[in-house]
mmCIF file of C-alpha atoms in Angstrom:
data_model
loop_
_atom_site.group_PDB
_atom_site.id
_atom_site.type_symbol
_atom_site.label_atom_id
_atom_site.label_comp_id
_atom_site.label_asym_id
_atom_site.label_seq_id
_atom_site.Cartn_x
_atom_site.Cartn_y
_atom_site.Cartn_z
ATOM 1 C CA MET A 1021 -18.406 -44.462 6.757
ATOM 2 C CA ALA A 1022 -16.749 -44.391 10.148
ATOM 3 C CA ARG A 1023 -15.924 -40.695 9.700
ATOM 4 C CA ASP A 1024 -19.544 -39.835 8.727
ATOM 5 C CA SER A 1025 -20.794 -41.755 11.860
ATOM 6 C CA SER A 1026 -18.380 -39.742 14.087
ATOM 7 C CA ALA A 1027 -19.343 -36.498 12.557
ATOM 8 C CA THR A 1028 -23.087 -37.241 13.040
ATOM 9 C CA LYS A 1029 -22.583 -38.257 16.639
ATOM 10 C CA ALA A 1030 -20.676 -34.996 17.260
ATOM 11 C CA ARG A 1031 -23.445 -32.937 15.747
ATOM 12 C CA LEU A 1032 -26.142 -34.714 17.725
ATOM 13 C CA LEU A 1033 -24.057 -34.249 20.971
ATOM 14 C CA ASP A 1034 -23.611 -30.444 20.235
ATOM 15 C CA ALA A 1035 -27.258 -29.988 19.452
ATOM 16 C CA ALA A 1036 -28.219 -32.046 22.578
ATOM 17 C CA PHE A 1037 -26.052 -29.903 24.721
ATOM 18 C CA THR A 1038 -27.808 -26.697 23.709
ATOM 19 C CA GLU A 1039 -31.258 -28.434 24.078
ATOM 20 C CA PHE A 1040 -30.549 -29.908 27.531
ATOM 21 C CA ALA A 1041 -28.988 -26.587 28.841
ATOM 22 C CA ALA A 1042 -32.019 -24.669 27.685
ATOM 23 C CA TYR A 1043 -34.894 -27.152 28.660
ATOM 24 C CA GLY A 1044 -33.531 -29.784 30.946
ATOM 25 C CA ILE A 1045 -34.174 -33.382 30.302
ATOM 26 C CA ALA A 1046 -37.924 -33.356 30.742
ATOM 27 C CA GLY A 1047 -38.392 -30.242 28.549
ATOM 28 C CA ALA A 1048 -35.829 -31.384 25.809
ATOM 29 C CA ARG A 1049 -37.264 -32.788 22.589
ATOM 30 C CA VAL A 1050 -35.409 -35.545 20.545
ATOM 31 C CA ASP A 1051 -37.230 -34.233 17.437
ATOM 32 C CA ARG A 1052 -35.682 -30.830 17.916
ATOM 33 C CA ILE A 1053 -32.216 -32.286 18.743
ATOM 34 C CA ALA A 1054 -32.234 -34.340 15.534
ATOM 35 C CA GLU A 1055 -33.491 -31.434 13.508
ATOM 36 C CA ASN A 1056 -30.940 -28.974 14.771
ATOM 37 C CA ALA A 1057 -28.183 -31.551 14.136
ATOM 38 C CA GLY A 1058 -29.418 -32.268 10.648
ATOM 39 C CA ALA A 1059 -29.695 -35.991 11.484
ATOM 40 C CA ASN A 1060 -32.322 -38.603 11.679
ATOM 41 C CA LYS A 1061 -34.105 -39.022 15.016
ATOM 42 C CA ARG A 1062 -33.628 -42.767 15.038
ATOM 43 C CA LEU A 1063 -29.846 -42.333 15.201
ATOM 44 C CA ILE A 1064 -30.172 -40.824 18.642
ATOM 45 C CA TYR A 1065 -31.535 -44.177 19.926
ATOM 46 C CA VAL A 1066 -29.048 -46.187 17.875
ATOM 47 C CA TYR A 1067 -25.987 -44.276 19.105
ATOM 48 C CA PHE A 1068 -26.980 -43.210 22.604
ATOM 49 C CA GLY A 1069 -30.151 -45.176 23.823
ATOM 50 C CA ASN A 1070 -32.843 -43.104 25.485
ATOM 51 C CA LYS A 1071 -33.050 -39.365 26.182
ATOM 52 C CA GLU A 1072 -31.661 -39.796 29.777
ATOM 53 C CA GLN A 1073 -28.731 -41.842 28.461
ATOM 54 C CA LEU A 1074 -28.048 -39.092 25.933
ATOM 55 C CA PHE A 1075 -27.985 -36.474 28.606
ATOM 56 C CA ASP A 1076 -25.501 -38.545 30.589
ATOM 57 C CA VAL A 1077 -23.220 -38.699 27.602
ATOM 58 C CA VAL A 1078 -23.559 -34.951 26.867
ATOM 59 C CA LEU A 1079 -22.675 -34.173 30.522
ATOM 60 C CA ASP A 1080 -19.618 -36.505 30.621
ATOM 61 C CA ARG A 1081 -18.434 -35.072 27.222
ATOM 62 C CA ALA A 1082 -18.765 -31.557 28.696
ATOM 63 C CA LEU A 1083 -16.847 -32.523 31.905
ATOM 64 C CA GLN A 1084 -14.087 -34.075 29.819
ATOM 65 C CA GLU A 1085 -13.773 -31.137 27.611
ATOM 66 C CA GLY A 1086 -13.652 -28.861 30.984
ATOM 67 C CA ALA A 1087 -10.965 -31.149 32.421
ATOM 68 C CA GLU A 1088 -8.858 -30.769 29.313
ATOM 69 C CA ALA A 1089 -9.384 -26.954 29.233
ATOM 70 C CA VAL A 1090 -8.791 -26.344 32.921
ATOM 71 C CA PRO A 1091 -6.158 -28.860 34.219
ATOM 72 C CA PHE A 1092 -6.176 -29.492 37.985
ATOM 73 C CA ASP A 1093 -3.278 -28.284 40.238
ATOM 74 C CA ALA A 1094 -3.755 -28.747 43.902
ATOM 75 C CA ALA A 1095 -0.708 -26.640 44.515
ATOM 76 C CA ASP A 1096 -2.272 -23.619 42.731
ATOM 77 C CA LEU A 1097 -6.132 -23.730 43.617
ATOM 78 C CA PRO A 1098 -6.241 -19.872 43.137
ATOM 79 C CA GLY A 1099 -4.981 -20.305 39.568
ATOM 80 C CA TYR A 1100 -7.380 -23.235 39.147
ATOM 81 C CA ALA A 1101 -10.396 -21.077 40.338
ATOM 82 C CA GLY A 1102 -9.410 -18.446 37.887
ATOM 83 C CA ALA A 1103 -9.226 -20.836 35.030
ATOM 84 C CA ILE A 1104 -12.698 -22.428 35.977
ATOM 85 C CA PHE A 1105 -13.961 -18.732 35.849
ATOM 86 C CA ASP A 1106 -12.521 -18.224 32.434
ATOM 87 C CA HIS A 1107 -13.931 -21.457 30.986
ATOM 88 C CA LEU A 1108 -17.461 -20.617 32.380
ATOM 89 C CA VAL A 1109 -17.244 -17.137 30.914
ATOM 90 C CA ALA A 1110 -16.752 -18.970 27.566
ATOM 91 C CA ARG A 1111 -19.518 -21.550 28.401
ATOM 92 C CA PRO A 1112 -21.997 -20.143 30.687
ATOM 93 C CA ASP A 1113 -24.542 -22.770 29.539
ATOM 94 C CA LEU A 1114 -22.492 -25.417 31.334
ATOM 95 C CA LEU A 1115 -23.747 -24.381 34.780
ATOM 96 C CA ARG A 1116 -27.224 -24.717 33.520
ATOM 97 C CA LEU A 1117 -26.607 -28.146 32.255
ATOM 98 C CA ARG A 1118 -25.213 -29.207 35.605
ATOM 99 C CA LEU A 1119 -28.159 -27.603 37.538
ATOM 100 C CA TRP A 1120 -30.511 -29.649 35.420
ATOM 101 C CA LYS A 1121 -28.559 -32.772 36.333
ATOM 102 C CA GLN A 1122 -28.839 -32.004 39.987
ATOM 103 C CA LEU A 1123 -32.552 -31.392 39.606
ATOM 104 C CA GLU A 1124 -33.444 -34.260 37.310
ATOM 105 C CA ARG A 1125 -30.759 -36.937 37.769
ATOM 106 C CA PRO A 1126 -29.245 -36.448 41.156
ATOM 107 C CA SER A 1127 -28.657 -40.085 41.884
ATOM 108 C CA THR A 1128 -26.882 -40.863 38.589
ATOM 109 C CA THR A 1129 -23.073 -41.467 38.503
ATOM 110 C CA GLY A 1130 -20.509 -40.352 35.993
ATOM 111 C CA LEU A 1131 -17.166 -38.835 35.839
ATOM 112 C CA GLU A 1132 -17.800 -36.195 38.490
ATOM 113 C CA PRO A 1133 -17.511 -38.408 41.651
ATOM 114 C CA ASP A 1134 -14.443 -40.055 40.595
ATOM 115 C CA ALA A 1135 -12.876 -36.722 39.563
ATOM 116 C CA PHE A 1136 -13.960 -35.096 42.939
ATOM 117 C CA ARG A 1137 -12.241 -38.015 44.755
ATOM 118 C CA ARG A 1138 -9.063 -37.795 42.895
ATOM 119 C CA LYS A 1139 -8.890 -34.001 43.393
ATOM 120 C CA THR A 1140 -9.596 -34.370 47.083
ATOM 121 C CA ALA A 1141 -6.739 -36.705 47.396
ATOM 122 C CA GLU A 1142 -4.364 -34.260 45.763
ATOM 123 C CA VAL A 1143 -5.610 -31.515 48.090
ATOM 124 C CA ALA A 1144 -4.895 -33.687 51.142
ATOM 125 C CA ALA A 1145 -1.343 -34.406 49.753
ATOM 126 C CA ALA A 1146 -0.861 -30.585 49.243
ATOM 127 C CA GLN A 1147 -1.911 -29.973 52.773
ATOM 128 C CA GLU A 1148 0.586 -32.555 54.032
ATOM 129 C CA ASN A 1149 3.269 -30.787 52.073
ATOM 130 C CA HIS A 1150 2.281 -27.508 53.668
ATOM 131 C CA LYS A 1151 1.161 -25.968 50.332
ATOM 132 C CA ILE A 1152 -2.519 -25.511 51.383
ATOM 133 C CA ALA A 1153 -3.801 -24.604 54.950
ATOM 134 C CA PRO A 1154 -4.242 -27.774 56.755
ATOM 135 C CA GLY A 1155 -7.210 -26.652 59.129
ATOM 136 C CA ILE A 1156 -9.998 -27.635 56.749
ATOM 137 C CA ALA A 1157 -11.063 -31.116 55.406
ATOM 138 C CA PRO A 1158 -9.729 -31.461 51.840
ATOM 139 C CA ALA A 1159 -13.179 -32.133 50.444
ATOM 140 C CA ASP A 1160 -14.337 -28.837 52.027
ATOM 141 C CA VAL A 1161 -11.366 -27.021 50.600
ATOM 142 C CA LEU A 1162 -12.156 -28.235 47.120
ATOM 143 C CA THR A 1163 -15.926 -27.596 47.500
ATOM 144 C CA MET A 1164 -15.335 -24.046 48.596
ATOM 145 C CA VAL A 1165 -12.810 -23.338 45.840
ATOM 146 C CA LEU A 1166 -15.215 -24.608 43.264
ATOM 147 C CA ALA A 1167 -18.092 -22.603 44.750
ATOM 148 C CA VAL A 1168 -16.161 -19.401 44.655
ATOM 149 C CA ALA A 1169 -15.232 -20.047 41.008
ATOM 150 C CA GLN A 1170 -18.853 -20.665 40.142
ATOM 151 C CA ALA A 1171 -20.719 -18.313 42.370
ATOM 152 C CA TRP A 1172 -20.856 -15.231 40.249
ATOM 153 C CA PHE A 1173 -22.426 -16.963 37.348
ATOM 154 C CA TRP A 1174 -25.809 -17.229 39.197
ATOM 155 C CA ASN A 1175 -26.055 -13.537 38.606
ATOM 156 C CA ALA A 1176 -29.406 -13.409 36.591
ATOM 157 C CA GLU A 1177 -28.743 -10.235 34.667
ATOM 158 C CA ASP A 1178 -28.550 -10.271 30.825
ATOM 159 C CA PRO A 1179 -25.042 -11.298 29.587
ATOM 160 C CA ASP A 1180 -25.631 -9.446 26.322
ATOM 161 C CA ALA A 1181 -25.898 -5.935 27.820
ATOM 162 C CA ALA A 1182 -23.066 -3.823 26.702
ATOM 163 C CA THR A 1183 -22.622 -1.151 29.171
ATOM 164 C CA ASP A 1184 -19.274 -0.841 30.974
ATOM 165 C CA ASP A 1185 -20.729 -1.128 34.407
ATOM 166 C CA HIS A 1186 -22.630 -4.218 33.618
ATOM 167 C CA PRO A 1187 -21.563 -7.456 35.394
ATOM 168 C CA TRP A 1188 -20.805 -9.025 31.949
ATOM 169 C CA SER A 1189 -18.616 -6.130 30.572
ATOM 170 C CA ALA A 1190 -15.046 -6.895 30.105
ATOM 171 C CA ARG A 1191 -14.105 -4.615 32.976
ATOM 172 C CA ARG A 1192 -16.391 -6.062 35.447
ATOM 173 C CA LEU A 1193 -15.487 -9.666 34.337
ATOM 174 C CA ALA A 1194 -11.779 -8.818 35.072
ATOM 175 C CA GLU A 1195 -12.771 -7.521 38.464
ATOM 176 C CA HIS A 1196 -14.895 -10.695 39.127
ATOM 177 C CA ARG A 1197 -11.944 -12.876 38.178
ATOM 178 C CA SER A 1198 -9.600 -11.080 40.515
ATOM 179 C CA ALA A 1199 -12.029 -11.570 43.332
ATOM 180 C CA VAL A 1200 -12.423 -15.217 42.649
ATOM 181 C CA VAL A 1201 -8.600 -15.761 42.717
ATOM 182 C CA GLU A 1202 -8.120 -13.753 45.872
ATOM 183 C CA ALA A 1203 -10.998 -15.545 47.602
ATOM 184 C CA ALA A 1204 -9.451 -18.857 46.606
ATOM 185 C CA ARG A 1205 -6.064 -17.801 47.816
ATOM 186 C CA ARG A 1206 -7.597 -16.713 51.192
ATOM 187 C CA ILE A 1207 -9.180 -20.210 51.513
ATOM 188 C CA THR A 1208 -6.039 -22.123 50.832
ATOM 189 C CA ALA A 1209 -3.082 -19.942 51.804
ATOM 190 C CA PRO A 1210 -1.075 -21.950 54.297
ATOM 191 C CA ASP A 1211 -0.198 -19.086 56.330
ATOM 192 C CA GLY A 1212 -3.524 -17.133 55.907
ATOM 193 C CA ALA A 1213 -1.706 -14.570 53.701
ATOM 194 C CA THR A 1214 -3.533 -12.700 50.756
ATOM 195 C CA SER A 1215 -2.041 -11.263 47.753
ATOM 196 C CA ALA A 1216 -2.064 -7.785 49.171
ATOM 197 C CA ASP A 1217 -0.062 -9.074 52.118
ATOM 198 C CA SER A 1218 2.568 -10.692 49.711
ATOM 199 C CA ASP A 1219 2.803 -7.493 47.731
ATOM 200 C CA ALA A 1220 3.312 -5.321 50.903
ATOM 201 C CA ALA A 1221 5.966 -7.596 51.979
ATOM 202 C CA GLU A 1222 7.968 -7.259 48.713
#
């Protein structure tokens, strides 16, 4: 019975993620979530409470999965930015979910504030150890690296287009990723060096 309950919860959370990413909280429909999960609508209220509480659970679950898929390393923020980019290529709907959160539940708390504080403290420690440029506040360093990793995904073009020059083509994605890593390196390099500088010195 417990196994069935866990499986039903997982299906509901998967269906809710898709629903919330597409429609936000106000536009999401509990009936549609239950139908797509193959579950009774009543179970949503039993397991998660109301629709807003379900959204919070869905977002926290997505953040936990992201933290597991993209481990944080303050000593290698360019690598971290590249890994975030890869994760968002695989899950472009995640940014839509987070945007809905900012628009519809900006004052709610969850895993994000605690995670950001922990990462900021690690960035500060890396600055003290001269692994990251010290001239920028740790929170600003982290914010800029995250922004660089996510910025390209606000491109509104159709990700299903197949041309080689399209921003979502494999070639262009590789170029975008390289640009993300280089931008993060420029932000964080303790001596202001770029990868091109390092290559030239070798």
